[in-house]
Amino acid sequence: MPRKIAYNPNRIFPPGTQVVTRTDVHAVSENGHLQIDHNAGAVAEIITSPADYTHNYRIRFTDGTEATLRRTQFAVLKEVQREGIWPAEHALDEFDLMNSVIYRCVVGSRAYGLDHDASDVDRRGIYLPPANMHWSLYGVPEQLDSPETEECYWELQKFITLALKANPNVLECLYTPLVEHATPLAQELLEMRDGFLSRLVYQTYNGYVLSQFKKLDARLRNHGDIKWKHAMHLIRLLLAGIETLRTGTVPVDVGPHRDALLTIRDGQMPWNEINAWRQTLHQQFDTAYEETSLPERPDYERANAFLIRARQSAISTAIPPTNRMTFPEIDIDLISADRVHILRGIVQAAPYPLLFATISGAHLYGFPSPDSDFDLRGVHILPAREVMSLSKARETIELDGDRDGIELDLVTHDAAKFFSLMLKTNGYVLEQLFSPLIVQTTPEHDELKSIAHDAITRFHAHHYLGFARTQWGLFEKSHRVKPLLYTYRVLLTGIYLMQTARVEANIVTLNETFNLNYIDDLVAQKTTGPEKGTLSAPDLAFHQKEYERLIVALEAARENSELPTEPKALPALDDLLLRLRQA
């Protein structure tokens, strides 16, 4: 049987990666004319990566033909080159992350003192990916697994998070005497390991043992047998938890309990004796909990400070920060100079630097009412320290209310979240990005707009179809002007996008192309009346017919569109994101 190569399916490989097909592939030339079958084992190169691991890759063979493949249909070339001639311990090299391992230790039976000649060597550890990989849109796996070699390496933040939760497997890694490799950074972590110990040990260890013994008891009743090795480790876990609460250190070697535990493993101890021992240990655990000197919670702050230092050590390059924020003139008669001044003051007071801030909503769509609020949208850039931290980063910031007489709604996303939304056929973010009503901008704003053209696909039509159906439902219930205009606006924006690959959200501008005589009347009613005004005598049958006609037109435009089916902007967005993080 061929050796199975370990890989993490959630990792997204960038364009340029050389791959080998696992299955026969039917490929076509770029213009769709030449069709060639490639057998399994053909070499190709990734030319387009998906936005996430659930979607397909686009690859190009050496003869220039292309195909779309799922992740399971190809292997990375260097992995195949090593197959059969490299030892199994190099299986994780597919990701170039083995060089990022900062800590490797041995746990399991050999560390517990319960091993025999045929026992496996269970290696566990920590890897610290380079900052660029951590910040990248491609992401990094939370852990690397190699079943062939019994190896598992947690990404540093994942390891620390589990340790703070008193995960037994992780705490044993910190206290095992069998350490094979530890960088100075890992040694620093070992020296602060007592900071991960708290009274949570009682809840974590005790709760797990209780739940697992119930399952063992049920198995005995229903099937008449017991997983003796599992029962042994549950007793071992109770013993370790008690000792941890008593001494403030995690015992790994079972010491004087070895013979009794091996008796359980070998099925030589009756179940009722095992259960009685467990109940006694639970009582001792309760007493140890009442008497322990361990704190209520682990030293979260110390762990967080270490993580940030470790992340900073993984930064290879840095770009000096610059302040190139500009405030262009807003060329629109509907917004007075004093209101523009207030809006810019609000943007300048945002908690994080902004890549851009634009006006969206009714003002962008071309039909603001006298009492319409201002929808400010933009992208903020989280400082590296917050991205590195254990704390959840503020990916989205929302502010609303009355500011100096202006009703406003400010929403900004961190660059990583905004870029991810761009790759998920989200029409809102494209409209915000291309809004001509710019409150604040930077050179990177223009770069992002240039990149965004490669993020537009024919599937953006689904966004506009869904939004239109929602707004039409609101109009049917209320007969209000606003949802009717929104219905027409999104349908026209969607059709125009499919036909021209250009984002245009202003219905007045759109109507210069579509020439629908009822649009101007609806806009006039909306802009001169209250925000929640209704149509005085709506021709429901007419609008129903127009709505259905435009739905069909948008679906047809999608089918006939020359736009690609998948975004091609991921590499460029990733490059921009890394430069923003480094700055």
PDB file of C-alpha atoms in Angstrom, residues 273-453:
ATOM      1  CA  GLU A 273     -12.556  -1.947  41.042  1.00  0.00           C
ATOM      2  CA  ILE A 274     -11.664   0.562  38.351  1.00  0.00           C
ATOM      3  CA  ASN A 275     -14.899   2.457  38.974  1.00  0.00           C
ATOM      4  CA  ALA A 276     -14.319   2.438  42.728  1.00  0.00           C
ATOM      5  CA  TRP A 277     -10.791   3.803  42.217  1.00  0.00           C
ATOM      6  CA  ARG A 278     -12.191   6.512  39.952  1.00  0.00           C
ATOM      7  CA  GLN A 279     -14.752   7.581  42.564  1.00  0.00           C
ATOM      8  CA  THR A 280     -12.050   7.767  45.237  1.00  0.00           C
ATOM      9  CA  LEU A 281      -9.906   9.890  42.928  1.00  0.00           C
ATOM     10  CA  HIS A 282     -12.824  12.243  42.257  1.00  0.00           C
ATOM     11  CA  GLN A 283     -13.141  12.780  46.021  1.00  0.00           C
ATOM     12  CA  GLN A 284      -9.413  13.478  46.265  1.00  0.00           C
ATOM     13  CA  PHE A 285      -9.746  15.854  43.313  1.00  0.00           C
ATOM     14  CA  ASP A 286     -12.493  17.766  45.157  1.00  0.00           C
ATOM     15  CA  THR A 287     -10.290  18.096  48.223  1.00  0.00           C
ATOM     16  CA  ALA A 288      -7.294  19.169  46.177  1.00  0.00           C
ATOM     17  CA  TYR A 289      -9.432  21.822  44.480  1.00  0.00           C
ATOM     18  CA  GLU A 290     -10.526  23.245  47.831  1.00  0.00           C
ATOM     19  CA  GLU A 291      -6.952  23.371  49.110  1.00  0.00           C
ATOM     20  CA  THR A 292      -5.020  24.360  45.949  1.00  0.00           C
ATOM     21  CA  SER A 293      -2.977  27.534  45.803  1.00  0.00           C
ATOM     22  CA  LEU A 294      -3.443  27.805  42.027  1.00  0.00           C
ATOM     23  CA  PRO A 295      -5.171  31.023  40.850  1.00  0.00           C
ATOM     24  CA  GLU A 296      -8.733  31.165  39.565  1.00  0.00           C
ATOM     25  CA  ARG A 297      -7.560  32.008  36.062  1.00  0.00           C
ATOM     26  CA  PRO A 298      -4.301  31.589  34.126  1.00  0.00           C
ATOM     27  CA  ASP A 299      -1.977  34.515  33.458  1.00  0.00           C
ATOM     28  CA  TYR A 300      -3.688  35.611  30.271  1.00  0.00           C
ATOM     29  CA  GLU A 301      -1.816  38.920  30.077  1.00  0.00           C
ATOM     30  CA  ARG A 302       1.588  37.259  30.326  1.00  0.00           C
ATOM     31  CA  ALA A 303       0.655  34.716  27.669  1.00  0.00           C
ATOM     32  CA  ASN A 304      -0.642  37.460  25.376  1.00  0.00           C
ATOM     33  CA  ALA A 305       2.529  39.527  25.790  1.00  0.00           C
ATOM     34  CA  PHE A 306       4.611  36.469  24.897  1.00  0.00           C
ATOM     35  CA  LEU A 307       2.527  35.769  21.794  1.00  0.00           C
ATOM     36  CA  ILE A 308       2.984  39.333  20.570  1.00  0.00           C
ATOM     37  CA  ARG A 309       6.756  39.163  21.129  1.00  0.00           C
ATOM     38  CA  ALA A 310       6.874  35.858  19.272  1.00  0.00           C
ATOM     39  CA  ARG A 311       4.856  37.244  16.367  1.00  0.00           C
ATOM     40  CA  GLN A 312       7.129  40.284  16.201  1.00  0.00           C
ATOM     41  CA  SER A 313      10.169  38.012  16.044  1.00  0.00           C
ATOM     42  CA  ALA A 314       8.660  36.372  12.955  1.00  0.00           C
ATOM     43  CA  ILE A 315       8.563  39.655  11.012  1.00  0.00           C
ATOM     44  CA  SER A 316      11.352  39.566   8.450  1.00  0.00           C
ATOM     45  CA  THR A 317      10.878  42.963   6.832  1.00  0.00           C
ATOM     46  CA  ALA A 318       9.111  46.194   7.592  1.00  0.00           C
ATOM     47  CA  ILE A 319       8.059  49.188   5.549  1.00  0.00           C
ATOM     48  CA  PRO A 320       8.321  52.556   7.313  1.00  0.00           C
ATOM     49  CA  PRO A 321       4.837  53.904   8.074  1.00  0.00           C
ATOM     50  CA  THR A 322       3.659  56.851   6.047  1.00  0.00           C
ATOM     51  CA  ASN A 323       0.816  59.272   6.424  1.00  0.00           C
ATOM     52  CA  ARG A 324      -0.495  59.939   2.946  1.00  0.00           C
ATOM     53  CA  MET A 325      -4.138  60.468   3.786  1.00  0.00           C
ATOM     54  CA  THR A 326      -5.861  62.991   1.526  1.00  0.00           C
ATOM     55  CA  PHE A 327      -9.299  64.580   1.437  1.00  0.00           C
ATOM     56  CA  PRO A 328     -10.463  65.214  -2.129  1.00  0.00           C
ATOM     57  CA  GLU A 329     -13.271  67.532  -3.063  1.00  0.00           C
ATOM     58  CA  ILE A 330     -16.719  65.925  -3.083  1.00  0.00           C
ATOM     59  CA  ASP A 331     -18.345  66.987  -6.340  1.00  0.00           C
ATOM     60  CA  ILE A 332     -22.011  66.793  -5.397  1.00  0.00           C
ATOM     61  CA  ASP A 333     -24.611  69.519  -4.945  1.00  0.00           C
ATOM     62  CA  LEU A 334     -26.605  67.548  -2.345  1.00  0.00           C
ATOM     63  CA  ILE A 335     -23.906  67.774   0.329  1.00  0.00           C
ATOM     64  CA  SER A 336     -23.084  71.214   1.688  1.00  0.00           C
ATOM     65  CA  ALA A 337     -19.551  72.275   2.563  1.00  0.00           C
ATOM     66  CA  ASP A 338     -20.291  72.382   6.296  1.00  0.00           C
ATOM     67  CA  ARG A 339     -21.605  68.811   6.222  1.00  0.00           C
ATOM     68  CA  VAL A 340     -18.527  67.643   4.306  1.00  0.00           C
ATOM     69  CA  HIS A 341     -16.385  69.255   7.020  1.00  0.00           C
ATOM     70  CA  ILE A 342     -18.280  67.364   9.730  1.00  0.00           C
ATOM     71  CA  LEU A 343     -18.009  64.063   7.869  1.00  0.00           C
ATOM     72  CA  ARG A 344     -14.262  64.476   7.491  1.00  0.00           C
ATOM     73  CA  GLY A 345     -13.936  65.267  11.178  1.00  0.00           C
ATOM     74  CA  ILE A 346     -15.736  62.029  12.006  1.00  0.00           C
ATOM     75  CA  VAL A 347     -13.453  60.057   9.702  1.00  0.00           C
ATOM     76  CA  GLN A 348     -10.337  61.650  11.203  1.00  0.00           C
ATOM     77  CA  ALA A 349     -11.515  60.620  14.673  1.00  0.00           C
ATOM     78  CA  ALA A 350     -11.802  56.936  13.683  1.00  0.00           C
ATOM     79  CA  PRO A 351      -9.875  54.651  16.075  1.00  0.00           C
ATOM     80  CA  TYR A 352      -7.635  53.195  13.342  1.00  0.00           C
ATOM     81  CA  PRO A 353      -5.975  54.537  10.166  1.00  0.00           C
ATOM     82  CA  LEU A 354      -8.306  54.324   7.169  1.00  0.00           C
ATOM     83  CA  LEU A 355      -7.408  53.129   3.715  1.00  0.00           C
ATOM     84  CA  PHE A 356     -10.416  55.045   2.454  1.00  0.00           C
ATOM     85  CA  ALA A 357     -13.801  56.330   3.528  1.00  0.00           C
ATOM     86  CA  THR A 358     -16.649  56.937   1.079  1.00  0.00           C
ATOM     87  CA  ILE A 359     -20.323  57.804   1.179  1.00  0.00           C
ATOM     88  CA  SER A 360     -22.722  55.007   0.326  1.00  0.00           C
ATOM     89  CA  GLY A 361     -26.482  54.631   0.713  1.00  0.00           C
ATOM     90  CA  ALA A 362     -29.064  56.949  -0.774  1.00  0.00           C
ATOM     91  CA  HIS A 363     -26.533  59.698  -1.513  1.00  0.00           C
ATOM     92  CA  LEU A 364     -24.482  57.311  -3.637  1.00  0.00           C
ATOM     93  CA  TYR A 365     -27.566  55.771  -5.242  1.00  0.00           C
ATOM     94  CA  GLY A 366     -28.786  59.158  -6.435  1.00  0.00           C
ATOM     95  CA  PHE A 367     -31.998  59.565  -4.402  1.00  0.00           C
ATOM     96  CA  PRO A 368     -31.352  61.005  -0.907  1.00  0.00           C
ATOM     97  CA  SER A 369     -34.392  62.439   0.868  1.00  0.00           C
ATOM     98  CA  PRO A 370     -34.125  65.679   2.843  1.00  0.00           C
ATOM     99  CA  ASP A 371     -33.915  63.596   6.047  1.00  0.00           C
ATOM    100  CA  SER A 372     -31.670  60.816   4.736  1.00  0.00           C
ATOM    101  CA  ASP A 373     -28.803  59.930   7.020  1.00  0.00           C
ATOM    102  CA  PHE A 374     -25.212  59.598   5.791  1.00  0.00           C
ATOM    103  CA  ASP A 375     -23.834  56.105   5.278  1.00  0.00           C
ATOM    104  CA  LEU A 376     -20.062  56.269   5.637  1.00  0.00           C
ATOM    105  CA  ARG A 377     -18.189  53.137   4.620  1.00  0.00           C
ATOM    106  CA  GLY A 378     -14.518  52.288   4.493  1.00  0.00           C
ATOM    107  CA  VAL A 379     -11.540  50.121   5.329  1.00  0.00           C
ATOM    108  CA  HIS A 380      -9.442  50.433   8.454  1.00  0.00           C
ATOM    109  CA  ILE A 381      -6.009  48.936   9.056  1.00  0.00           C
ATOM    110  CA  LEU A 382      -5.560  47.178  12.372  1.00  0.00           C
ATOM    111  CA  PRO A 383      -2.159  47.748  13.979  1.00  0.00           C
ATOM    112  CA  ALA A 384       0.107  44.722  13.914  1.00  0.00           C
ATOM    113  CA  ARG A 385      -0.005  44.373  17.703  1.00  0.00           C
ATOM    114  CA  GLU A 386      -3.760  43.797  17.658  1.00  0.00           C
ATOM    115  CA  VAL A 387      -3.563  41.312  14.805  1.00  0.00           C
ATOM    116  CA  MET A 388      -0.894  39.407  16.750  1.00  0.00           C
ATOM    117  CA  SER A 389      -2.813  39.350  20.014  1.00  0.00           C
ATOM    118  CA  LEU A 390      -4.891  36.582  21.604  1.00  0.00           C
ATOM    119  CA  SER A 391      -7.765  39.042  21.826  1.00  0.00           C
ATOM    120  CA  LYS A 392     -10.265  39.032  18.984  1.00  0.00           C
ATOM    121  CA  ALA A 393      -9.373  41.803  16.583  1.00  0.00           C
ATOM    122  CA  ARG A 394     -11.940  44.490  15.787  1.00  0.00           C
ATOM    123  CA  GLU A 395     -12.645  43.356  12.247  1.00  0.00           C
ATOM    124  CA  THR A 396     -15.687  45.626  11.980  1.00  0.00           C
ATOM    125  CA  ILE A 397     -16.297  49.000  13.593  1.00  0.00           C
ATOM    126  CA  GLU A 398     -19.812  50.449  13.665  1.00  0.00           C
ATOM    127  CA  LEU A 399     -20.795  53.904  14.867  1.00  0.00           C
ATOM    128  CA  ASP A 400     -24.153  55.592  14.494  1.00  0.00           C
ATOM    129  CA  GLY A 401     -26.178  58.456  15.914  1.00  0.00           C
ATOM    130  CA  ASP A 402     -26.369  62.210  15.628  1.00  0.00           C
ATOM    131  CA  ARG A 403     -23.081  64.078  15.178  1.00  0.00           C
ATOM    132  CA  ASP A 404     -23.355  67.854  15.024  1.00  0.00           C
ATOM    133  CA  GLY A 405     -26.831  67.653  13.560  1.00  0.00           C
ATOM    134  CA  ILE A 406     -26.020  64.914  11.026  1.00  0.00           C
ATOM    135  CA  GLU A 407     -27.563  61.478  11.311  1.00  0.00           C
ATOM    136  CA  LEU A 408     -24.867  59.066  10.259  1.00  0.00           C
ATOM    137  CA  ASP A 409     -23.958  55.418  10.123  1.00  0.00           C
ATOM    138  CA  LEU A 410     -20.218  54.647   9.950  1.00  0.00           C
ATOM    139  CA  VAL A 411     -19.091  51.079   9.201  1.00  0.00           C
ATOM    140  CA  THR A 412     -15.497  50.104   8.437  1.00  0.00           C
ATOM    141  CA  HIS A 413     -13.933  46.665   8.009  1.00  0.00           C
ATOM    142  CA  ASP A 414     -10.333  45.719   8.612  1.00  0.00           C
ATOM    143  CA  ALA A 415      -8.464  45.278   5.342  1.00  0.00           C
ATOM    144  CA  ALA A 416      -8.313  41.469   5.650  1.00  0.00           C
ATOM    145  CA  LYS A 417     -12.073  41.175   6.117  1.00  0.00           C
ATOM    146  CA  PHE A 418     -12.852  43.680   3.361  1.00  0.00           C
ATOM    147  CA  PHE A 419     -10.554  41.897   0.914  1.00  0.00           C
ATOM    148  CA  SER A 420     -12.162  38.557   1.789  1.00  0.00           C
ATOM    149  CA  LEU A 421     -15.604  40.049   1.113  1.00  0.00           C
ATOM    150  CA  MET A 422     -14.358  41.272  -2.256  1.00  0.00           C
ATOM    151  CA  LEU A 423     -13.531  37.657  -3.133  1.00  0.00           C
ATOM    152  CA  LYS A 424     -16.983  36.422  -2.123  1.00  0.00           C
ATOM    153  CA  THR A 425     -19.072  38.218  -4.783  1.00  0.00           C
ATOM    154  CA  ASN A 426     -20.207  40.883  -2.332  1.00  0.00           C
ATOM    155  CA  GLY A 427     -21.604  43.771  -4.356  1.00  0.00           C
ATOM    156  CA  TYR A 428     -21.837  46.118  -1.376  1.00  0.00           C
ATOM    157  CA  VAL A 429     -18.083  46.346  -0.877  1.00  0.00           C
ATOM    158  CA  LEU A 430     -17.466  46.980  -4.567  1.00  0.00           C
ATOM    159  CA  GLU A 431     -19.955  49.861  -4.530  1.00  0.00           C
ATOM    160  CA  GLN A 432     -18.305  51.320  -1.434  1.00  0.00           C
ATOM    161  CA  LEU A 433     -14.862  50.965  -2.985  1.00  0.00           C
ATOM    162  CA  PHE A 434     -15.830  52.629  -6.289  1.00  0.00           C
ATOM    163  CA  SER A 435     -18.062  55.300  -4.752  1.00  0.00           C
ATOM    164  CA  PRO A 436     -17.159  58.685  -6.273  1.00  0.00           C
ATOM    165  CA  LEU A 437     -18.214  60.384  -3.007  1.00  0.00           C
ATOM    166  CA  ILE A 438     -14.786  60.094  -1.387  1.00  0.00           C
ATOM    167  CA  VAL A 439     -14.399  61.542   2.102  1.00  0.00           C
ATOM    168  CA  GLN A 440     -10.851  60.293   2.592  1.00  0.00           C
ATOM    169  CA  THR A 441      -8.432  58.405   0.331  1.00  0.00           C
ATOM    170  CA  THR A 442      -4.863  57.098   0.059  1.00  0.00           C
ATOM    171  CA  PRO A 443      -2.696  55.887  -2.836  1.00  0.00           C
ATOM    172  CA  GLU A 444      -3.556  52.323  -1.768  1.00  0.00           C
ATOM    173  CA  HIS A 445      -7.236  53.143  -2.339  1.00  0.00           C
ATOM    174  CA  ASP A 446      -6.501  53.654  -6.033  1.00  0.00           C
ATOM    175  CA  GLU A 447      -4.425  50.465  -6.081  1.00  0.00           C
ATOM    176  CA  LEU A 448      -7.294  48.539  -4.492  1.00  0.00           C
ATOM    177  CA  LYS A 449      -9.729  49.823  -7.106  1.00  0.00           C
ATOM    178  CA  SER A 450      -7.390  48.637  -9.836  1.00  0.00           C
ATOM    179  CA  ILE A 451      -7.132  45.188  -8.232  1.00  0.00           C
ATOM    180  CA  ALA A 452     -10.896  45.002  -7.720  1.00  0.00           C
ATOM    181  CA  HIS A 453     -11.561  44.628 -11.432  1.00  0.00           C
TER     182      HIS A 453
END
